[in-house]
Short mmCIF file of C-alpha atoms in Angstrom, two decimals:
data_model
loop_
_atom_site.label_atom_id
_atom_site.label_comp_id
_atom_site.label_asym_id
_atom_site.label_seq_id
_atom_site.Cartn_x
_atom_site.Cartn_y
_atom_site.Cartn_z
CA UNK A 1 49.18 35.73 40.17
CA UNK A 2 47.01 33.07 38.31
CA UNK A 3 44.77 34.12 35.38
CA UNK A 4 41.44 34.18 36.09
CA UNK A 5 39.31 32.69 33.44
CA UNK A 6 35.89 33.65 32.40
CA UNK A 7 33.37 30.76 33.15
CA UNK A 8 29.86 30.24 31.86
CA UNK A 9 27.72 30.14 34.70
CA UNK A 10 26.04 26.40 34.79
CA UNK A 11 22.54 27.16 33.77
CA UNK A 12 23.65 28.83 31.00
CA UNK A 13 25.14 26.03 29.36
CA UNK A 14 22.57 23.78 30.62
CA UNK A 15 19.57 26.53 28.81
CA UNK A 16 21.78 26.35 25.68
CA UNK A 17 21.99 22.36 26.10
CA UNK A 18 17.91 22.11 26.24
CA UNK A 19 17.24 24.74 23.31
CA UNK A 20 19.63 23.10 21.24
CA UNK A 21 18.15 19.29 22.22
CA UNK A 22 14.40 20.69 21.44
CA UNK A 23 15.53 21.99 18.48
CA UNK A 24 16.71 18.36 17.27
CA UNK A 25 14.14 16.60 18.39
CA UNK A 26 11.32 19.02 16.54
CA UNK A 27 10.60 18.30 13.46
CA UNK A 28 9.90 20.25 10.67
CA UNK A 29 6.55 20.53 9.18
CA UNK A 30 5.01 17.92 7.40
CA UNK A 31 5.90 19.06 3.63
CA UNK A 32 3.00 18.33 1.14
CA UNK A 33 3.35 16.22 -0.65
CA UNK A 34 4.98 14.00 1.67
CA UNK A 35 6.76 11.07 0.71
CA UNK A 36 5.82 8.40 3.69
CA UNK A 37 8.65 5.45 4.39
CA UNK A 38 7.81 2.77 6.53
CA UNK A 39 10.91 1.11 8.61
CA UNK A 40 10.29 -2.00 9.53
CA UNK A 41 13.50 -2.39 11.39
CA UNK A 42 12.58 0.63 13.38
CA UNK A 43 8.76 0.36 13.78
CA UNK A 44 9.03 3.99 12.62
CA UNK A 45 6.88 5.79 9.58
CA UNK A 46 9.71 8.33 8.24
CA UNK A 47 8.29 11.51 6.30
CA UNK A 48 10.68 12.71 3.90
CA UNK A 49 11.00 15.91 2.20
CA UNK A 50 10.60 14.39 -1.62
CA UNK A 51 12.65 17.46 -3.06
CA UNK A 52 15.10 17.82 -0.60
CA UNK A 53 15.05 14.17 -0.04
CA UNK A 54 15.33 14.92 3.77
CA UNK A 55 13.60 13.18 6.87
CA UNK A 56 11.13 15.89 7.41
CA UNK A 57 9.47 13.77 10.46
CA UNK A 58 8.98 10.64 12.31
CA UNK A 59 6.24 8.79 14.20
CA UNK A 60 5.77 5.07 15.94
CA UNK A 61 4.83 2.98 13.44
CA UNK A 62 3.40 0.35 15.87
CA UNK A 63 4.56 -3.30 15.53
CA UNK A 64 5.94 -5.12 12.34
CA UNK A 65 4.75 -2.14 9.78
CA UNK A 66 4.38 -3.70 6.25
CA UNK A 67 2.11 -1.40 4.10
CA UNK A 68 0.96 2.17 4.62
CA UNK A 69 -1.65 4.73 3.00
CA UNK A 70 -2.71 8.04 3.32
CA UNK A 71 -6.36 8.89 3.70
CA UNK A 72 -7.65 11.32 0.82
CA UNK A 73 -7.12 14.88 2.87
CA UNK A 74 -3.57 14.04 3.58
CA UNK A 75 -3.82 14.35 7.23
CA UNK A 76 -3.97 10.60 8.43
CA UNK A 77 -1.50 8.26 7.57
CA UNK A 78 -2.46 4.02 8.31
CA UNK A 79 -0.47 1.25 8.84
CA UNK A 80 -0.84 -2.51 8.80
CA UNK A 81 0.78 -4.51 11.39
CA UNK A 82 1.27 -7.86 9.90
CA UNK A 83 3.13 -10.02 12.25
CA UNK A 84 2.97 -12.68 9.72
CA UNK A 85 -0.45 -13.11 10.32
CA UNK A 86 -0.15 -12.73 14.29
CA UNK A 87 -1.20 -8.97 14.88
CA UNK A 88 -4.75 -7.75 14.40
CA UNK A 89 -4.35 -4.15 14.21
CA UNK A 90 -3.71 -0.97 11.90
CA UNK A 91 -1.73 2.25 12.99
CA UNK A 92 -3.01 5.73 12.49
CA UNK A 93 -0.52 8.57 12.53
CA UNK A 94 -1.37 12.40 12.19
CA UNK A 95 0.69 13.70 9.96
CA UNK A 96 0.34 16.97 10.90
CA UNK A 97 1.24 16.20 14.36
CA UNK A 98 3.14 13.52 13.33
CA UNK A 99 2.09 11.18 16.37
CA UNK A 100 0.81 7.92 16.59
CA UNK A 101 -3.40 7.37 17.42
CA UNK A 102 -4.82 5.04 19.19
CA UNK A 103 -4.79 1.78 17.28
CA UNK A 104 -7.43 0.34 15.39
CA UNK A 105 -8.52 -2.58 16.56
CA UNK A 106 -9.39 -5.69 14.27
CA UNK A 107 -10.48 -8.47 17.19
CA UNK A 108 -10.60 -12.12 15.32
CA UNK A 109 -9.38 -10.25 11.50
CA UNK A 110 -5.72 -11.05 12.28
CA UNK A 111 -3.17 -10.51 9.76
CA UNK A 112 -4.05 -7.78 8.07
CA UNK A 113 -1.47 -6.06 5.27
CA UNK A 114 -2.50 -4.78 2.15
CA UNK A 115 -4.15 -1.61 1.96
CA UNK A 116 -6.21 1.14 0.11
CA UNK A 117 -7.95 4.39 1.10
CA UNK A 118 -10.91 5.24 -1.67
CA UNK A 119 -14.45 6.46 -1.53
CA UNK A 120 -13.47 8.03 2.19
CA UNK A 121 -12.85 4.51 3.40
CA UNK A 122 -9.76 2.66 4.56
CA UNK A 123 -9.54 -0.81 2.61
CA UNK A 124 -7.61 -3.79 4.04
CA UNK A 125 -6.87 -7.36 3.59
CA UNK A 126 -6.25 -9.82 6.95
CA UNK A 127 -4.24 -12.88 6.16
CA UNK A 128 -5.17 -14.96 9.06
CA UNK A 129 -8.80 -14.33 8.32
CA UNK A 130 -8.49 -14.97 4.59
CA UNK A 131 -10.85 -11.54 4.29
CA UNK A 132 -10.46 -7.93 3.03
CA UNK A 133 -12.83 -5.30 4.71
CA UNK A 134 -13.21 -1.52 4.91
CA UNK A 135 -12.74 0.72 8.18
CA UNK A 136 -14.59 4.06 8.21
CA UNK A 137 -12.89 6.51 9.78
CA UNK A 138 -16.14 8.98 10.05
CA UNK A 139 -17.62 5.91 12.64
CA UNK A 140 -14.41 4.64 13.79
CA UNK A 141 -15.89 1.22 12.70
CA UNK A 142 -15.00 -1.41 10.64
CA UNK A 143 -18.69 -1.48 8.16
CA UNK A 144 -18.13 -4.38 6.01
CA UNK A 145 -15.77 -7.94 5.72
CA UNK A 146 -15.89 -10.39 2.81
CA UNK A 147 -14.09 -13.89 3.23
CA UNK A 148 -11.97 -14.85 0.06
CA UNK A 149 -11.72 -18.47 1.30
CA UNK A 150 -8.19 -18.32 -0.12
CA UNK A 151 -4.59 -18.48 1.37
CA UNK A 152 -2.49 -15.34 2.33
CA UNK A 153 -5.06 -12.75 0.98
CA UNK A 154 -2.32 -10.14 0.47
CA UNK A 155 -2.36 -7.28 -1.65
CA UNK A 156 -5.66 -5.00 -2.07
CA UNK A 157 -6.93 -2.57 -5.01
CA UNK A 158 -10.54 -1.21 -5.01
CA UNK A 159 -11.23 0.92 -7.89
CA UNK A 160 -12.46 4.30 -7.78
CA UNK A 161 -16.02 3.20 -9.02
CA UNK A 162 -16.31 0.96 -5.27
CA UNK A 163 -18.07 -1.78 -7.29
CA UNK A 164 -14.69 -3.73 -7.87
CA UNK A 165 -11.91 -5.39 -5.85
CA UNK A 166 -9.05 -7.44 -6.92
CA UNK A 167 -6.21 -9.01 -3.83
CA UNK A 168 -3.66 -11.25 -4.57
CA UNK A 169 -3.43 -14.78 -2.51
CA UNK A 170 0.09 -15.30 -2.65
CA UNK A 171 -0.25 -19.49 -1.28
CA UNK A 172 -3.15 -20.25 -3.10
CA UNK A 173 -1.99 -18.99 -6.41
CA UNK A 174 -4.81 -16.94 -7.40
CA UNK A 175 -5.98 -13.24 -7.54
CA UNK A 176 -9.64 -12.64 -6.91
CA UNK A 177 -11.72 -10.47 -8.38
CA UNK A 178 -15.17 -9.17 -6.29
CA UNK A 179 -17.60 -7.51 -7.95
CA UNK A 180 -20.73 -5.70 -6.11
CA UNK A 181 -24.31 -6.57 -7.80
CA UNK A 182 -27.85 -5.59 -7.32
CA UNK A 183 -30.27 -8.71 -7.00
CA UNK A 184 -33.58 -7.81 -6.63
CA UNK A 185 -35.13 -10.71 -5.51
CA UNK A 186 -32.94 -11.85 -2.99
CA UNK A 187 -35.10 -13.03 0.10
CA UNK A 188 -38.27 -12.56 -1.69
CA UNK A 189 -38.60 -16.42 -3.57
CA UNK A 190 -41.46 -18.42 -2.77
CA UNK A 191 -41.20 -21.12 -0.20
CA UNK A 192 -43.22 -22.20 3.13
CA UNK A 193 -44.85 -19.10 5.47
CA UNK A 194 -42.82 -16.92 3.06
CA UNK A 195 -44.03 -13.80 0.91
CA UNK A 196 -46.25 -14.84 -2.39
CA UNK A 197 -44.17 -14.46 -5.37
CA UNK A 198 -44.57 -11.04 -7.11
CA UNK A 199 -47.17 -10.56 -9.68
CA UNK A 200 -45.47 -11.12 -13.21
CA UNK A 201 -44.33 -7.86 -14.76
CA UNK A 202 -43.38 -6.51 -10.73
CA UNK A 203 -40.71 -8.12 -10.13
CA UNK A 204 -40.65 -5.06 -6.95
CA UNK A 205 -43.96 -5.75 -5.48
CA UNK A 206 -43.06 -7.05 -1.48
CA UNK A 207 -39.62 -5.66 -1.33
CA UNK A 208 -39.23 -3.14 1.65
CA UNK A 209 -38.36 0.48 0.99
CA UNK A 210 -35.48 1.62 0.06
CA UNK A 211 -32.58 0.64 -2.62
CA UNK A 212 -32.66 -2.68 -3.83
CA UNK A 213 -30.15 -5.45 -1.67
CA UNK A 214 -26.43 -5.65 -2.96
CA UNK A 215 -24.62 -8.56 -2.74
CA UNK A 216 -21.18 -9.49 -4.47
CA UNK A 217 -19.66 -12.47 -6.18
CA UNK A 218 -15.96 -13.39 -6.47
CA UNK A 219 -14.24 -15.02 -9.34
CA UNK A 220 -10.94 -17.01 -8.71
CA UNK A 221 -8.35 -16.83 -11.41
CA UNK A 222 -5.35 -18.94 -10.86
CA UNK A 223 -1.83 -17.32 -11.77
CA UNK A 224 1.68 -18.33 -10.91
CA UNK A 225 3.04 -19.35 -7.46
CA UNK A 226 3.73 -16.77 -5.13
CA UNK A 227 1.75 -14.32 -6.82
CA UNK A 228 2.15 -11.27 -4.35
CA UNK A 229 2.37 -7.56 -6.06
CA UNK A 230 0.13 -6.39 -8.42
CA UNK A 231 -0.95 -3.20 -10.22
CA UNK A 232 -3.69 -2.69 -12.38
CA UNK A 233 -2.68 -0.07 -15.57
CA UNK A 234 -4.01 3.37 -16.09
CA UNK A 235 -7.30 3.55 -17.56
CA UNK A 236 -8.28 -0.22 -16.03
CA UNK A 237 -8.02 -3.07 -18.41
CA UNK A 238 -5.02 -5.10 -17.53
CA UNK A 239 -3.86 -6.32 -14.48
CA UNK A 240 0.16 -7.31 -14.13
CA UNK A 241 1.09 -9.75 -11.39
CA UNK A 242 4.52 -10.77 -10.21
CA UNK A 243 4.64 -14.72 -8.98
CA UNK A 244 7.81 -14.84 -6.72
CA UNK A 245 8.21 -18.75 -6.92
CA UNK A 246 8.03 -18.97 -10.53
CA UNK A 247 9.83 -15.67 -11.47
CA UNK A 248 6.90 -15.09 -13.99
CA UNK A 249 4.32 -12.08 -14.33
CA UNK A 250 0.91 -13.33 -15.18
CA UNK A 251 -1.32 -10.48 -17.93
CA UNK A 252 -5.10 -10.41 -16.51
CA UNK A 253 -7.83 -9.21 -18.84
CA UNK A 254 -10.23 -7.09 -16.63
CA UNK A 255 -13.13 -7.45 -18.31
CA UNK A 256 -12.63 -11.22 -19.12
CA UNK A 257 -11.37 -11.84 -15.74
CA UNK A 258 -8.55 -14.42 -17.40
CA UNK A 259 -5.07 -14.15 -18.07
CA UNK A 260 -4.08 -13.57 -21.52
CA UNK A 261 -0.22 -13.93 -21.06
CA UNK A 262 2.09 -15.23 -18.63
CA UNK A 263 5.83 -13.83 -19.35
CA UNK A 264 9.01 -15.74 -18.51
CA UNK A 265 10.01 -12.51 -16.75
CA UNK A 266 13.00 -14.01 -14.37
CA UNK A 267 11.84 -12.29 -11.53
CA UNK A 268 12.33 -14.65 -8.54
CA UNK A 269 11.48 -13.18 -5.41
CA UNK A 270 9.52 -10.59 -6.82
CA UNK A 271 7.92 -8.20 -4.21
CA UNK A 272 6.31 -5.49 -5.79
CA UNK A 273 4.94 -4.22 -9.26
CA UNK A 274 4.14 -0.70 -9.99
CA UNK A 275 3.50 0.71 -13.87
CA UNK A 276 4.47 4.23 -14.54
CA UNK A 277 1.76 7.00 -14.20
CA UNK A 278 1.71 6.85 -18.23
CA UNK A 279 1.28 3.45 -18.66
CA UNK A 280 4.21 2.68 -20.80
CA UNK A 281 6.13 0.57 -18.45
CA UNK A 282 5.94 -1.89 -15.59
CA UNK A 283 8.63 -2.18 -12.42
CA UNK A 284 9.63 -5.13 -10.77
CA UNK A 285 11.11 -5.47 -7.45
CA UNK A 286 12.74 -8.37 -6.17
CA UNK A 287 14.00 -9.12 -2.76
CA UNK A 288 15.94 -12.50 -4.42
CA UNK A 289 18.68 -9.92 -6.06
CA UNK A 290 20.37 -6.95 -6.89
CA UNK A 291 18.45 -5.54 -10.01
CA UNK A 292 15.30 -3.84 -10.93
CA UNK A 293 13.61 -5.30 -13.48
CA UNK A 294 11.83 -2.86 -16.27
CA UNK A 295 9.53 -4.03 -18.77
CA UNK A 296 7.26 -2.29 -21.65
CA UNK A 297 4.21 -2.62 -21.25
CA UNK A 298 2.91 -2.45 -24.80
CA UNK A 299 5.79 -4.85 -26.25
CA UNK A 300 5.98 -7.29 -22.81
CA UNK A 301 9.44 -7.05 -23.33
CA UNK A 302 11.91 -6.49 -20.54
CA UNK A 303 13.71 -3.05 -21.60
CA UNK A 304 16.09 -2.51 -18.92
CA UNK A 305 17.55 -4.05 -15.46
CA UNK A 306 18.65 -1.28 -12.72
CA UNK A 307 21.28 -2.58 -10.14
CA UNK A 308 20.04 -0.68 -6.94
CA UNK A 309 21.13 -2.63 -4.09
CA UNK A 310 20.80 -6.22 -2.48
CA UNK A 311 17.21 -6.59 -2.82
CA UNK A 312 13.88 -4.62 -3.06
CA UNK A 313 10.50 -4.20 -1.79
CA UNK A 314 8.18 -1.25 -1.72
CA UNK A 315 7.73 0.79 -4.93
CA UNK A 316 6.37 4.19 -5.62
CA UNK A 317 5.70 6.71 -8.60
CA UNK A 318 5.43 10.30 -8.33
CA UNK A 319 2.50 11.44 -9.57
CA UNK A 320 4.18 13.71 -12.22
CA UNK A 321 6.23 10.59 -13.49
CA UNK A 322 9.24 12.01 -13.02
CA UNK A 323 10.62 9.52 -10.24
CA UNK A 324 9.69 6.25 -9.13
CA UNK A 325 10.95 5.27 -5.09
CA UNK A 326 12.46 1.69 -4.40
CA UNK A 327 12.63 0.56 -0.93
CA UNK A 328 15.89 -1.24 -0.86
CA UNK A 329 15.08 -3.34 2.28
CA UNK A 330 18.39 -5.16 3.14
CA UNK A 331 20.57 -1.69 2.69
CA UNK A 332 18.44 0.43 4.57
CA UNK A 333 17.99 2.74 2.05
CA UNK A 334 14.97 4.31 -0.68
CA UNK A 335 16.43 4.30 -4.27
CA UNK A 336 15.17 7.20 -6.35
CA UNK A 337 15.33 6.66 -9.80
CA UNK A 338 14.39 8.67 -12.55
CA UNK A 339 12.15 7.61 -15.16
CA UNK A 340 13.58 9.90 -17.90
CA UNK A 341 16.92 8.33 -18.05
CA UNK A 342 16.24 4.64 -15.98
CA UNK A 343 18.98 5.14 -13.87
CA UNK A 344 19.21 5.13 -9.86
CA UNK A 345 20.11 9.27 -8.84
CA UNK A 346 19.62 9.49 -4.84
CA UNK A 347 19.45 7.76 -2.25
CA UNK A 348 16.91 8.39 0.88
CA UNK A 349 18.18 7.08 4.42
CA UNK A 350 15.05 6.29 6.40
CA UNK A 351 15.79 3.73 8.99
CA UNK A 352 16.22 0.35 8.92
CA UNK A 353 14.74 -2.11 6.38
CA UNK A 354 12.40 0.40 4.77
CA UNK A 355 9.54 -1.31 3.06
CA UNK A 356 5.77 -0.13 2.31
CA UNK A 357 5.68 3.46 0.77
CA UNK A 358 3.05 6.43 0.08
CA UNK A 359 2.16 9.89 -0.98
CA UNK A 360 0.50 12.26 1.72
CA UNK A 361 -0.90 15.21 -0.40
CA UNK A 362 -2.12 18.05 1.62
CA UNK A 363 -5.79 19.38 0.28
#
């Protein structure tokens, strides 16, 4: 007499099947703070777990993603889709969905990369339009556009007082610095069927209501070739930028608008340069090699190089200055290093050719 086995009736298996498909497709909640990785080779934004160092979530990056920023509540994540100056728009994700939004759309401002979020406002530079704007989120409009006039407008950093902006042009050579002013009387000067000049000692007398007209000006300080990332140090004085074709890092006086120093820094290829949260040193990525380059900031000296891979792009600090986060493009992988001891301690796998990185901090 044959044995008669016990089998598991088909929609059983196929229940356990779906539960235990959902369950690896879900993804876990949106940790805060987030650690944001953006794969180029996937067109995926990656959320990791920074203390775990887990993939906590993933969402459609849209095409070509090269930088990325969180907005200041933690809950929208953008990304510029570059296309080498081709594309023309920027990728929202909510992060605590973690789905893709409907694109924002940049019409003629093609290009763009670089980006910032301060003062409620999403900052951007757009190559092929040689411009850097702002996108409100509140109006879903883009409220303002500047022209730099200079080749492969880059990089973007608007500090926290919204009256300065520096980007890199990485063909043209330069950074440029644009500063917002007050000028009282533009519009008002005499001329033909025009407005009477004021009365001396009113130099207000004719202007309509309201706060005076702003209008900004733009200084042009040439650097080294290839200048691409930049950082400016805590507390705002200097500005360090990294010029790939010359393997040098050009020192920028803030106030002077002028560099005081250009180091023979040997770092060809350089991508991106981040100081520490304290100040006391500078990083140096480079996709042109294997190492990490380290300087002090105070001395200029190079301190340390950090073999992490084949090549780098994206950096990040924590905020605590603990651990800086090196996007090690060609090996697919995020270096973490630790800024105690210099040395690389993790590794984050978050798809392929991971490049532009953020913080996402929940308030």
């Amino acid at each position: 007499m044959a044995t008669r086995r016990s089998v598991m009736p088909l929609f059983i298996l196929l229940f356990v099947f779906t539960c235990s498909g959902t369950a690896l497709l879900n993804a876990a909640d949106t940790p805060s703070p987030a650690l944001l990785v953006l794969s180029k080779g996937d067109h995926a934004l990656f959320i990791v777990n920074p203390t775990t160092l887990t993939i906590a979530g993933q969402a459609p990056s849209g095409p070509d993603p090269h930088e990325v920023i969180a907005d200041d509540d933690g809950k929208i994540a953008y990304i510029s889709n570059y296309g080498g100056g081709s594309y023309n728009t920027i990728t929202p994700v909510d992060l605590v969905t973690q789905k893709a939004l409907p694109v924002i759309d940049l019409g003629p401002l093609r290009g763009p990369h670089g980006l910032t979020f301060v003062g409620g406002k999403l900052w951007f530079t757009a190559e092929g339009a040689k411009v850097v704007g702002s996108y409100d989120p509140a109006t879903k409009k883009i409220d303002w556009v500047l022209g730099t006039g200079q080749d492969r407008t880059h990089m973007i950093y608007v500090f926290p007082d919204l009256k300065r902006i520096v980007t890199s042009n990485v063909s043209s050579a330069t950074m440029t610095f644009i500063e917002k002013v007050t000028n009282p009387g533009r519009g008002f000067g005499p001329g033909p069927g025009g407005p009477p000049p004021p009365p001396p000692g009113n130099a207000n007398a004719g202007r309509p209501p309201g706060p005076p007209p702003a209008d900004w000006t733009e200084t042009i300080v040439p650097v080294g070739r290839g200048a691409e990332g930049f950082d400016v140090s805590p507390g705002g004085k200097e500005i360090w930028a990294a010029n790939a074709q010359d393997g040098t890092i050009s020192i920028i006086d803030v106030a002077g608008k002028k560099v005081i120093r250009t180091l023979d820094a040997n770092v060809r290829g350089a991508n991106r340069l981040k100081f520490t949260p304290d100040g006391k040193l500078v990083f140096v990525s480079t996709l042109a090699g294997p190492d990490l380059a380290i300087f002090d900031a105070a001395t200029r000296q190079n301190v340390k190089r950090v073999k992490i891979g084949h090549g780098a792009a994206g950096i990040l600090m924590q905020p605590d200055g603990l651990r800086a986060y090196v996007a090690c493009t060609p090996d697919d992988y995020v270096a973490v290093i630790d800024l105690r001891s210099l040395e690389m301690i993790g590794k984050i796998s978050a798809g392929k050719q991971p490049d532009g990185l953020a913080w996402a901090i929940r308030k």
